[in-house]
Coordinates of C-alpha atoms in Angstrom, one line a residue:
X1 CA 8.4 0.9 -10.5
X2 CA 11.4 -0.7 -8.7
X3 CA 13.3 -1.8 -5.8
X4 CA 15.9 0.3 -4.1
X5 CA 18.5 -0.4 -1.4
X6 CA 21.9 0.6 0.0
X7 CA 23.8 2.0 2.9
X8 CA 25.9 5.0 4.2
X9 CA 28.8 4.3 6.6
X10 CA 31.3 6.9 7.7
X11 CA 33.4 4.4 9.4
X12 CA 34.1 1.8 6.5
X13 CA 35.0 2.2 2.8
X14 CA 32.0 1.0 0.8
X15 CA 34.1 0.6 -2.5
X16 CA 35.3 -2.8 -1.2
X17 CA 31.8 -3.9 -0.5
X18 CA 30.6 -5.0 -4.0
X19 CA 29.3 -8.4 -2.9
X20 CA 27.3 -6.8 -0.1
X21 CA 25.5 -4.3 -2.4
X22 CA 24.9 -7.0 -5.0
X23 CA 23.3 -9.4 -2.4
X24 CA 21.1 -6.6 -1.1
X25 CA 20.0 -5.6 -4.6
X26 CA 19.3 -9.3 -5.5
X27 CA 16.6 -9.4 -2.8
X28 CA 14.8 -6.8 -4.9
X29 CA 14.9 -8.9 -8.2
X30 CA 11.1 -9.5 -8.2
X31 CA 10.3 -5.8 -7.8
X32 CA 12.6 -5.1 -10.7
X33 CA 12.9 -8.0 -13.1
X34 CA 14.1 -6.0 -16.1
X35 CA 17.4 -4.8 -14.9
X36 CA 19.7 -4.1 -12.0
X37 CA 22.6 -2.0 -11.1
X38 CA 24.8 -0.7 -8.2
X39 CA 27.1 2.3 -7.4
X40 CA 29.7 2.5 -4.7
X41 CA 31.6 5.5 -3.3
X42 CA 34.0 6.0 -0.4
X43 CA 31.0 6.2 2.2
X44 CA 27.8 5.1 0.3
X45 CA 26.5 2.3 -1.8
X46 CA 23.3 2.3 -3.8
X47 CA 21.6 -0.6 -5.4
X48 CA 18.7 -0.7 -7.8
X49 CA 16.3 -3.2 -9.5
X50 CA 14.1 -1.9 -12.3
X51 CA 10.7 -2.6 -13.5
X52 CA 10.9 -0.6 -16.9
X53 CA 7.8 1.6 -17.4
X54 CA 9.0 5.0 -18.8
X55 CA 11.9 5.2 -21.1
X56 CA 13.2 1.7 -20.9
X57 CA 16.6 2.5 -22.5
X58 CA 17.3 5.9 -20.8
X59 CA 16.2 5.3 -17.3
X60 CA 18.9 2.9 -15.9
X61 CA 19.8 3.3 -12.2
X62 CA 21.4 4.2 -10.0
X63 CA 21.8 7.5 -12.0
X64 CA 24.5 9.8 -11.3
X65 CA 25.1 13.5 -12.3
X66 CA 27.5 16.1 -11.0
X67 CA 27.8 15.5 -7.1
X68 CA 24.5 13.4 -6.7
X69 CA 23.6 9.9 -7.3
X70 CA 20.0 8.6 -7.3
X71 CA 18.2 5.3 -6.7
X72 CA 14.5 5.7 -7.1
X73 CA 11.3 3.7 -7.1
X74 CA 7.9 4.9 -8.4
X75 CA 6.5 7.3 -10.8
X76 CA 6.6 11.1 -11.0
X77 CA 3.4 11.8 -13.0
X78 CA 4.3 15.5 -13.7
X79 CA 7.8 14.7 -15.0
X80 CA 7.1 16.3 -18.4
X81 CA 6.1 19.6 -16.8
X82 CA 9.0 19.5 -14.5
X83 CA 11.5 18.8 -17.3
X84 CA 10.2 21.8 -19.2
X85 CA 10.6 23.9 -16.0
X86 CA 14.1 22.7 -15.5
X87 CA 15.1 23.4 -19.1
X88 CA 14.2 27.0 -18.6
X89 CA 16.4 26.9 -15.6
X90 CA 19.5 25.8 -17.7
X91 CA 19.3 22.1 -17.3
X92 CA 20.1 19.7 -20.4
X93 CA 18.4 16.4 -20.6
X94 CA 19.7 13.1 -22.2
X95 CA 16.8 10.8 -21.5
X96 CA 12.9 10.8 -21.5
X97 CA 12.8 9.2 -17.9
X98 CA 11.3 10.8 -14.9
X99 CA 14.4 9.6 -13.1
X100 CA 16.6 12.2 -14.8
X101 CA 14.0 14.8 -13.9
X102 CA 14.1 13.9 -10.3
X103 CA 17.9 13.9 -10.1
X104 CA 18.1 17.2 -11.8
X105 CA 15.2 18.5 -9.6
X106 CA 17.3 17.7 -6.5
X107 CA 20.4 19.6 -8.0
X108 CA 18.2 22.5 -8.6
X109 CA 16.2 22.7 -5.6
X110 CA 17.8 20.4 -3.0
X111 CA 15.4 18.9 -0.4
X112 CA 12.7 21.3 -1.7
X113 CA 12.3 19.2 -4.8
X114 CA 9.7 17.1 -2.8
X115 CA 7.2 20.0 -3.0
X116 CA 7.4 20.0 -6.9
X117 CA 6.7 16.1 -7.2
X118 CA 3.3 14.7 -8.0
X119 CA 3.2 10.8 -7.9
X120 CA 4.2 7.8 -5.8
X121 CA 7.8 7.4 -4.9
X122 CA 10.5 6.3 -2.6
X123 CA 14.1 7.4 -3.3
X124 CA 17.6 7.8 -2.0
X125 CA 20.0 10.5 -3.1
X126 CA 23.7 10.4 -2.1
X127 CA 25.1 13.9 -2.1
X128 CA 28.8 13.4 -2.4
X129 CA 29.5 17.2 -1.9
X130 CA 27.7 17.5 1.3
X131 CA 28.5 13.8 2.3
X132 CA 24.7 13.2 3.2
X133 CA 22.2 10.7 2.2
X134 CA 18.5 11.9 1.7
X135 CA 15.6 9.3 1.9
X136 CA 12.1 10.4 0.8
X137 CA 8.8 8.8 0.7
X138 CA 5.6 10.0 -1.2
X139 CA 2.9 11.8 0.8
X140 CA 0.4 8.9 1.2
X141 CA 2.9 6.2 1.6
X142 CA 2.2 4.2 -1.6
X143 CA 5.8 3.2 -2.0
X144 CA 7.6 1.7 1.0
X145 CA 11.0 2.5 2.4
X146 CA 12.8 1.0 5.4
X147 CA 15.9 1.8 7.4
X148 CA 18.1 0.5 10.0
X149 CA 21.2 1.6 11.9
X150 CA 24.5 0.1 11.1
X151 CA 28.0 1.0 12.3
X152 CA 28.8 4.6 11.3
X153 CA 25.5 5.0 9.4
X154 CA 22.4 3.3 8.2
X155 CA 21.0 0.9 5.6
X156 CA 17.9 1.2 3.6
X157 CA 15.7 -0.8 1.2
X158 CA 12.3 -1.0 -0.3
X159 CA 11.6 -4.1 1.9
X160 CA 13.2 -5.4 5.1
X161 CA 14.6 -8.3 3.3
X162 CA 17.0 -6.1 1.6
X163 CA 18.3 -5.0 4.9
X164 CA 18.9 -8.5 6.1
X165 CA 21.4 -9.1 3.3
X166 CA 23.6 -6.6 5.1
X167 CA 26.1 -8.4 7.2
X168 CA 25.4 -6.2 10.2
X169 CA 21.7 -6.9 10.2
X170 CA 19.5 -10.0 10.7
X171 CA 15.8 -10.8 11.3
X172 CA 15.1 -10.1 15.0
X173 CA 11.8 -9.6 16.6
X174 CA 11.2 -8.5 20.2
X175 CA 8.0 -7.8 22.2
X176 CA 7.6 -4.3 20.8
X177 CA 7.6 -5.7 17.4
X178 CA 5.1 -8.3 18.1
X179 CA 3.0 -5.7 19.8
X180 CA 3.0 -3.5 16.8
X181 CA 2.1 -6.5 14.6
X182 CA -0.6 -8.0 16.6
X183 CA -2.3 -5.0 17.7
X184 CA -3.4 -4.2 14.2
X185 CA -2.9 -0.5 14.7
X186 CA -0.7 0.2 11.7
X187 CA 1.7 2.7 13.2
X188 CA 4.3 4.1 10.8
X189 CA 7.8 4.3 12.0
X190 CA 8.3 1.3 14.1
X191 CA 7.8 -2.2 12.5
X192 CA 7.7 -5.8 13.4
X193 CA 11.4 -6.1 13.0
X194 CA 13.6 -5.0 15.8
X195 CA 15.7 -2.1 14.8
X196 CA 14.0 -1.6 11.4
X197 CA 11.9 1.6 10.8
X198 CA 9.7 3.0 8.0
X199 CA 10.4 6.3 6.6
X200 CA 7.0 8.0 7.2
X201 CA 4.6 8.9 4.4
X202 CA 5.2 12.5 3.7
X203 CA 8.6 12.3 5.3
X204 CA 12.2 12.6 4.6
X205 CA 15.3 11.4 6.5
X206 CA 18.8 12.7 6.3
X207 CA 22.1 11.2 7.6
X208 CA 25.4 12.9 7.4
X209 CA 28.4 13.2 9.7
X210 CA 26.3 15.2 12.2
X211 CA 23.7 12.4 12.6
X212 CA 20.3 11.5 11.4
X213 CA 17.4 14.0 11.0
X214 CA 13.8 13.2 10.2
X215 CA 10.9 15.5 9.3
X216 CA 7.5 15.7 7.6
X217 CA 7.2 17.7 4.4
X218 CA 3.5 17.1 4.1
X219 CA 0.6 16.2 6.4
X220 CA -3.2 16.2 6.4
X221 CA -4.5 19.7 7.3
X222 CA -8.1 21.0 7.9
X223 CA -9.0 24.1 5.9
X224 CA -12.3 25.9 5.4
X225 CA -14.1 24.4 2.4
X226 CA -14.7 27.2 -0.3
X227 CA -17.3 25.6 -2.4
X228 CA -21.0 24.6 -2.3
X229 CA -22.4 21.1 -3.3
X230 CA -22.4 21.7 -7.0
X231 CA -19.1 23.2 -7.2
X232 CA -17.6 20.5 -4.9
X233 CA -19.0 17.7 -7.1
X234 CA -17.5 19.5 -10.2
X235 CA -14.1 19.8 -8.6
X236 CA -14.0 16.2 -7.4
X237 CA -14.7 15.0 -10.8
X238 CA -12.1 17.3 -12.3
X239 CA -9.4 16.3 -9.8
X240 CA -10.1 12.5 -10.2
X241 CA -10.1 13.0 -14.0
X242 CA -6.8 14.7 -13.8
X243 CA -5.4 12.0 -11.6
X244 CA -6.5 9.2 -13.9
X245 CA -5.2 11.0 -17.0
X246 CA -1.8 11.5 -15.5
X247 CA -1.4 8.0 -14.4
X248 CA -2.0 6.5 -17.9
X249 CA 1.7 7.6 -18.8
X250 CA 3.6 4.6 -19.7
X251 CA 5.7 3.0 -22.5
X252 CA 4.4 -0.5 -21.6
X253 CA 0.9 -2.2 -21.6
X254 CA -1.5 -0.7 -19.2
X255 CA -4.7 -2.1 -17.8
X256 CA -7.3 -1.3 -15.0
X257 CA -8.5 -3.4 -12.0
X258 CA -12.3 -3.5 -12.4
X259 CA -14.1 -5.2 -9.5
X260 CA -17.7 -3.9 -10.4
X261 CA -17.6 -1.6 -7.5
X262 CA -18.0 2.3 -7.6
X263 CA -14.4 3.0 -7.0
X264 CA -12.7 0.9 -9.6
X265 CA -15.3 1.5 -12.2
X266 CA -15.1 5.3 -12.1
X267 CA -11.3 5.1 -12.4
X268 CA -11.6 2.7 -15.2
X269 CA -14.3 4.7 -17.1
X270 CA -12.0 8.0 -16.9
X271 CA -9.0 6.1 -18.0
X272 CA -10.9 4.5 -21.0
X273 CA -12.3 7.9 -22.1
X274 CA -8.7 9.3 -21.9
X275 CA -7.4 6.5 -24.0
X276 CA -10.0 7.0 -26.6
X277 CA -9.4 10.6 -26.6
X278 CA -5.6 10.3 -27.2
X279 CA -5.5 7.1 -29.3
X280 CA -8.7 7.1 -31.1
X281 CA -12.2 5.9 -30.6
X282 CA -11.2 2.3 -31.2
X283 CA -8.8 2.2 -28.4
X284 CA -9.8 -0.2 -25.7
X285 CA -8.5 -0.4 -22.2
X286 CA -7.9 -3.9 -20.8
X287 CA -9.7 -4.5 -17.5
X288 CA -9.6 -7.5 -14.9
X289 CA -11.6 -8.9 -12.2
X290 CA -11.2 -11.9 -10.1
X291 CA -13.6 -14.7 -9.2
X292 CA -13.6 -18.2 -7.9
X293 CA -14.8 -21.5 -9.3
X294 CA -18.5 -22.1 -8.1
X295 CA -18.6 -18.7 -6.4
X296 CA -22.0 -17.9 -8.1
X297 CA -23.6 -20.9 -6.5
X298 CA -21.7 -20.9 -3.2
X299 CA -21.6 -17.3 -2.3
X300 CA -23.0 -16.3 1.0
X301 CA -22.8 -12.7 2.5
X302 CA -20.7 -12.0 5.5
X303 CA -19.6 -8.9 7.5
X304 CA -17.6 -7.6 4.7
X305 CA -19.5 -8.6 1.5
X306 CA -23.1 -8.2 0.4
X307 CA -23.0 -9.6 -3.2
X308 CA -21.1 -11.5 -5.9
X309 CA -18.8 -9.1 -7.8
X310 CA -18.7 -10.7 -11.3
X311 CA -22.0 -9.6 -12.6
X312 CA -21.4 -6.0 -11.7
X313 CA -17.8 -6.1 -13.1
X314 CA -19.0 -7.7 -16.5
X315 CA -21.7 -5.1 -16.7
X316 CA -19.4 -2.1 -16.1
X317 CA -16.9 -3.5 -18.6
X318 CA -19.5 -3.6 -21.2
X319 CA -20.9 -0.2 -20.2
X320 CA -17.5 1.5 -20.5
X321 CA -16.3 -0.4 -23.4
X322 CA -13.2 -2.1 -22.0
X323 CA -11.6 -5.4 -23.2
X324 CA -12.6 -7.1 -20.0
X325 CA -11.5 -10.5 -18.5
X326 CA -12.3 -12.3 -15.2
X327 CA -9.6 -14.4 -13.7
X328 CA -11.3 -17.4 -12.3
X329 CA -9.2 -19.2 -9.4
X330 CA -9.7 -22.8 -8.2
X331 CA -10.2 -22.2 -4.4
X332 CA -8.0 -25.2 -3.7
X333 CA -5.2 -23.5 -5.5
X334 CA -5.1 -20.9 -2.6
X335 CA -4.0 -23.7 -0.3
X336 CA -0.9 -24.4 -2.2
X337 CA 2.0 -24.0 0.3
X338 CA 4.2 -22.5 -2.3
X339 CA 1.8 -19.8 -3.2
X340 CA 1.2 -19.1 0.4
X341 CA 5.0 -19.0 1.2
X342 CA 5.5 -16.6 -1.7
X343 CA 2.8 -14.2 -0.2
X344 CA 4.4 -14.3 3.2
X345 CA 7.9 -13.6 1.8
X346 CA 6.5 -10.8 -0.3
X347 CA 5.0 -9.2 2.7
X348 CA 8.0 -9.8 5.1
X349 CA 5.3 -10.4 7.7
X350 CA 3.0 -13.0 9.1
X351 CA 0.2 -10.5 9.3
X352 CA -2.1 -10.6 6.3
X353 CA -5.7 -11.7 5.3
X354 CA -5.1 -15.2 4.1
X355 CA -6.7 -16.3 1.0
X356 CA -7.5 -12.8 0.0
X357 CA -3.7 -12.2 -0.3
X358 CA -3.1 -15.3 -2.0
X359 CA -5.8 -14.7 -4.6
X360 CA -4.6 -11.1 -5.2
X361 CA -1.0 -12.3 -5.7
X362 CA -2.3 -14.9 -8.3
X363 CA -4.5 -12.3 -10.0
X364 CA -1.5 -10.1 -10.3
X365 CA 0.5 -12.9 -11.8
X366 CA -2.0 -13.5 -14.5
X367 CA -2.4 -9.7 -15.2
X368 CA 1.5 -9.4 -15.4
X369 CA 1.5 -11.8 -18.3
X370 CA -0.3 -9.0 -20.5
X371 CA 0.2 -5.8 -18.8
X372 CA 3.0 -4.0 -16.7
X373 CA 0.9 -1.3 -15.2
X374 CA -2.5 -1.4 -13.6
X375 CA -4.8 1.3 -12.2
X376 CA -6.5 0.6 -8.9
X377 CA -9.6 2.1 -7.1
X378 CA -7.8 1.7 -3.6
X379 CA -8.2 4.6 -1.2
X380 CA -11.7 5.9 -2.3
X381 CA -13.4 4.5 0.9
X382 CA -10.8 6.4 3.1
X383 CA -11.0 9.7 1.0
X384 CA -14.8 9.7 0.5
X385 CA -16.2 7.9 3.6
X386 CA -17.1 4.6 2.2
X387 CA -16.6 2.2 5.4
X388 CA -19.5 1.2 7.6
X389 CA -17.7 3.0 10.6
X390 CA -18.3 6.4 9.1
X391 CA -22.0 5.8 9.4
X392 CA -22.6 3.5 12.4
X393 CA -23.5 5.1 15.7
X394 CA -21.5 2.3 17.5
X395 CA -18.3 3.3 15.7
X396 CA -18.8 7.1 16.1
X397 CA -19.1 6.5 19.9
X398 CA -16.5 3.8 20.4
X399 CA -13.3 5.1 22.0
X400 CA -11.1 3.1 19.8
X401 CA -9.9 2.5 16.3
X402 CA -13.0 1.8 14.2
X403 CA -11.8 -1.2 12.2
X404 CA -11.2 -3.1 15.5
X405 CA -15.0 -3.2 15.8
X406 CA -14.9 -5.4 12.6
X407 CA -11.6 -6.9 12.3
X408 CA -10.5 -7.0 16.1
X409 CA -10.1 -9.9 18.6
X410 CA -12.6 -12.1 16.7
X411 CA -10.4 -12.2 13.5
X412 CA -6.9 -11.9 15.2
X413 CA -4.8 -14.9 15.8
X414 CA -5.3 -15.6 19.6
X415 CA -2.0 -15.2 21.3
X416 CA -0.5 -17.5 23.9
X417 CA -1.5 -16.4 27.4
X418 CA 2.1 -15.8 28.6
X419 CA 2.9 -13.7 25.5
X420 CA -0.5 -11.9 25.7
X421 CA 0.4 -10.9 29.3
X422 CA 3.7 -9.3 28.1
X423 CA 2.5 -7.5 25.3
X424 CA -0.6 -6.0 27.0
X425 CA -2.1 -5.1 23.7
X426 CA -5.2 -3.5 25.3
X427 CA -3.2 -1.0 27.1
X428 CA -1.1 -0.2 24.0
X429 CA -4.2 0.2 21.9
X430 CA -5.7 2.8 24.3
X431 CA -2.4 4.8 24.6
X432 CA -1.9 4.7 20.8
X433 CA -5.5 5.8 20.2
X434 CA -4.9 8.9 22.4
X435 CA -2.0 9.9 20.6
X436 CA -3.6 9.3 17.1
X437 CA -6.6 11.5 18.1
X438 CA -4.1 14.3 19.2
X439 CA -2.6 14.3 15.7
X440 CA -6.1 15.1 14.2
X441 CA -6.3 18.7 12.8
X442 CA -9.0 20.9 14.1
X443 CA -11.0 23.5 12.2
X444 CA -12.3 26.6 13.9
X445 CA -16.1 26.5 14.2
X446 CA -16.3 22.7 13.7
X447 CA -19.0 20.9 15.7
X448 CA -18.4 17.8 17.7
X449 CA -20.2 15.5 15.2
X450 CA -18.2 17.0 12.3
X451 CA -14.8 16.8 14.2
X452 CA -15.7 13.1 15.3
X453 CA -16.1 12.2 11.5
X454 CA -12.9 14.0 10.7
X455 CA -11.2 11.8 13.4
X456 CA -12.3 8.7 11.8
X457 CA -11.2 9.8 8.4
X458 CA -7.9 10.9 9.7
X459 CA -7.4 7.5 11.3
X460 CA -8.7 5.8 8.1
X461 CA -6.1 7.7 5.8
X462 CA -3.1 7.7 8.1
X463 CA -3.4 4.1 9.4
X464 CA -5.9 1.7 7.9
X465 CA -5.1 2.8 4.2
X466 CA -1.4 2.3 4.9
X467 CA -1.6 -1.4 5.5
X468 CA -3.8 -1.6 2.2
X469 CA -1.2 0.1 0.2
X470 CA 1.5 -2.1 1.7
X471 CA -0.5 -5.2 0.7
X472 CA -1.1 -3.9 -2.9
X473 CA 2.5 -2.8 -3.5
X474 CA 4.0 -6.0 -2.0
X475 CA 1.9 -8.5 -3.8
X476 CA 1.9 -6.6 -7.2
X477 CA 5.7 -6.1 -7.1
X478 CA 6.2 -9.6 -6.3
X479 CA 4.8 -10.5 -9.7
X480 CA 6.5 -7.6 -11.6
X481 CA 3.3 -5.5 -11.8
X482 CA 3.1 -1.8 -11.1
X483 CA -0.3 -0.7 -9.5
X484 CA -1.2 2.8 -9.5
X485 CA -3.8 4.5 -7.2
X486 CA -5.4 7.7 -8.6
X487 CA -7.4 8.3 -5.4
X488 CA -4.2 8.8 -3.5
X489 CA -3.5 12.0 -5.7
X490 CA -2.6 14.3 -2.7
X491 CA -4.6 17.2 -4.2
X492 CA -7.8 15.1 -4.4
X493 CA -7.2 13.8 -0.7
X494 CA -6.5 17.3 0.6
X495 CA -9.5 18.6 -1.2
X496 CA -12.0 15.8 0.1
X497 CA -10.6 15.9 3.6
X498 CA -11.6 19.6 4.0
X499 CA -15.0 19.1 2.6
X500 CA -17.7 19.0 5.2
X501 CA -19.6 15.7 5.9
X502 CA -22.8 17.4 5.0
X503 CA -21.4 17.4 1.4
X504 CA -19.7 13.9 1.7
X505 CA -22.9 12.3 2.7
X506 CA -25.3 14.9 1.0
X507 CA -27.8 12.1 -0.1
X508 CA -27.6 10.0 3.0
X509 CA -25.4 7.3 1.4
X510 CA -21.8 6.4 1.9
X511 CA -19.4 8.0 -0.6
X512 CA -22.3 10.4 -1.8
X513 CA -19.8 12.9 -3.1
X514 CA -18.2 10.4 -5.3
X515 CA -21.4 8.8 -6.7
X516 CA -22.4 12.3 -7.6
X517 CA -19.2 13.0 -9.3
X518 CA -19.3 9.8 -11.2
X519 CA -22.8 10.3 -12.7
X520 CA -22.8 9.1 -16.3
X521 CA -19.4 7.2 -16.0
X522 CA -21.0 3.9 -14.6
X523 CA -24.2 1.9 -15.0
X524 CA -26.9 2.7 -12.5
X525 CA -26.6 -0.8 -10.8
X526 CA -22.9 0.0 -9.9
X527 CA -23.5 3.7 -9.0
X528 CA -26.0 2.4 -6.3
X529 CA -24.2 -0.6 -5.2
X530 CA -23.2 -0.6 -1.6
X531 CA -19.7 -1.2 -0.4
X532 CA -18.3 -4.6 -1.0
X533 CA -14.8 -5.8 0.0
X534 CA -12.3 -7.8 -2.0
X535 CA -13.9 -11.3 -2.7
X536 CA -13.0 -14.3 -0.6
X537 CA -13.8 -17.9 -1.7
X538 CA -16.9 -19.4 0.1
X539 CA -16.0 -23.0 -0.9
X540 CA -16.2 -25.5 2.1
X541 CA -13.5 -27.5 0.5
X542 CA -11.2 -24.5 1.1
X543 CA -12.2 -24.3 4.6
X544 CA -11.4 -28.0 5.1
X545 CA -8.0 -27.6 3.5
X546 CA -7.3 -24.6 5.7
X547 CA -8.3 -26.5 8.7
X548 CA -5.6 -29.1 7.9
X549 CA -2.9 -26.6 7.2
X550 CA -3.5 -24.9 10.4
X551 CA -3.5 -28.3 12.3
X552 CA -0.2 -29.1 10.7
X553 CA 1.2 -25.6 11.7
X554 CA 0.3 -25.8 15.4
X555 CA 3.6 -27.4 16.5
X556 CA 5.5 -24.5 14.9
X557 CA 3.7 -21.7 16.5
X558 CA 3.9 -23.1 20.2
X559 CA 4.4 -20.2 22.6
X560 CA 3.1 -17.6 20.2
X561 CA -0.5 -18.8 19.6
X562 CA -3.2 -20.0 22.0
X563 CA -3.5 -23.6 20.9
X564 CA -6.7 -24.3 22.9
X565 CA -8.6 -21.4 21.1
X566 CA -7.3 -22.4 17.7
X567 CA -8.6 -25.9 18.3
X568 CA -12.0 -24.8 18.7
X569 CA -11.8 -23.3 15.1
X570 CA -10.4 -26.6 13.9
X571 CA -13.3 -28.5 15.4
X572 CA -16.0 -26.4 13.6
X573 CA -17.6 -28.1 10.6
X574 CA -16.1 -26.5 7.5
X575 CA -19.5 -25.4 6.3
X576 CA -20.1 -23.4 9.5
X577 CA -16.6 -21.7 9.7
X578 CA -17.3 -18.1 10.2
X579 CA -15.1 -15.4 8.5
X580 CA -13.4 -14.2 11.6
X581 CA -12.5 -17.8 12.8
X582 CA -11.3 -18.5 9.4
X583 CA -9.0 -15.6 9.4
X584 CA -7.6 -16.8 12.8
X585 CA -6.5 -20.0 11.1
X586 CA -5.2 -18.2 8.0
X587 CA -2.8 -16.2 10.3
X588 CA -1.6 -19.4 12.2
X589 CA -0.7 -20.9 8.8
X590 CA 1.0 -17.8 7.7
X591 CA 2.8 -17.5 11.1
X592 CA 4.2 -20.8 10.6
X593 CA 5.4 -20.2 7.1
X594 CA 7.0 -16.9 8.2
X595 CA 8.8 -18.6 11.1
X596 CA 10.1 -21.4 8.8
X597 CA 11.3 -18.8 6.2
X598 CA 13.0 -16.0 8.2
X599 CA 13.9 -18.2 11.3
X600 CA 13.9 -14.9 13.2
X601 CA 15.5 -14.5 16.6
X602 CA 12.5 -13.9 18.9
X603 CA 12.8 -12.4 22.4
X604 CA 9.9 -11.2 24.7

């Protein structure tokens, strides 16, 4: 896992711009603490920061061979198989790295290399013979990749901060960017930052002397499902087992995130079984959970959480046989301005989930002291229908994005009335929703109820999931930790997306298909446990401290936030502060930190 950056310009000679590529690359140092490098040619410059995971000696980047130069972030899980295939085609290899496999794959297949890859990745290849830059992002968008126009070409980077180190680019925000951020629709392409765009998941972008071209090489499709319930359960287990097995490949210490929920428990169990199979019966996988001081005594359920995670995580670790640890955080540590600033800078955005982001960042920091790679249960809810909106009549009937029924205006930072009138977020949401539904594939013979559920799953996989993957990537990489997501294996996603909901919910519960596929892998209490979101502290002292931080932040957010509506949250007794109103305050604090760090030029 790494950070990549660079640019192409047909108007300027890049070979005299060493300080620029070094500055851009330096912004990625936390993503790649182990090594860095750069390459400059007449029209292109590529930079790279490396977190060494596979072949620490042989995988240095940027890597050049023949007429191509590569800067790459991520992991190609089938690199051994591709290496063998390329050898049969006449290629000679000098390293064990997946980087060299990707580079030689491009030399053999060109852009079509993307169809051979299984993994999470974002990469840039400069083809000197064709005078063309290729940017590619993995199918689900696990790895980020941004770009912006410059004179005679474009600049790119794993994060927007890399772009802002280029002398032609600076942090600017306009009404369109604020609308993207505060609508909570998670569009891919346009971003908060004016002039900065994302390469789409499953997309590739090229730039040459004839201009810029973009296209998708992968998207979700609906196909008739070929199996009955028993065969579907068997196939899901086989696909998930294969994904977990493939994602254990590493030359560095590896662990698993184990919350005690169904999703992470099944991934952990499959990984632990594979580790014992390959390394012997005494091999033990490390696993980690997070908790807060006094959480057992102070936990109260809310719209996102029904129970305390730690007992379930401990039981699951014992059942599976992992070397399990619980990282216990002091809730007051989450108020530390330096921790919060680090999180905002990692995100490059004021939009987050407050204490849950800070605690995840601190959890990853603790894990990174012992492991370089972690497996995660992210995406199972989107793939198998775990969210309440898949099962609630209100969500099925609502003509809007389903998460807005849970995390909409009640939890959003209230905008200044003048800004709100300019942004017209309600209209933007309605227009975007219509466009989003138009992108959902249809299956012949599908009834209205089945198609509505397909719509909700498509929205979840192509929008809601993307912000969760952003969050996990940014906060883990800011601590030098690579997080892998087996549920994002595109073959598993494709198979589950085409399975009818009569199979996905065959026993009347959420994620029925996954529960059945996981039989025997988890204790009964976990297999039957309802969906529980990432834990948040319930300590009133945290609420009091947050209220004070928000009070101090108010002067900095004038003209952007509605001060009168925020003050009502400040006047609420700390013990009575509800989750949605607390998140409002979190976003006020983060907005002030973001403004102070980036000092963006804002126009609307």
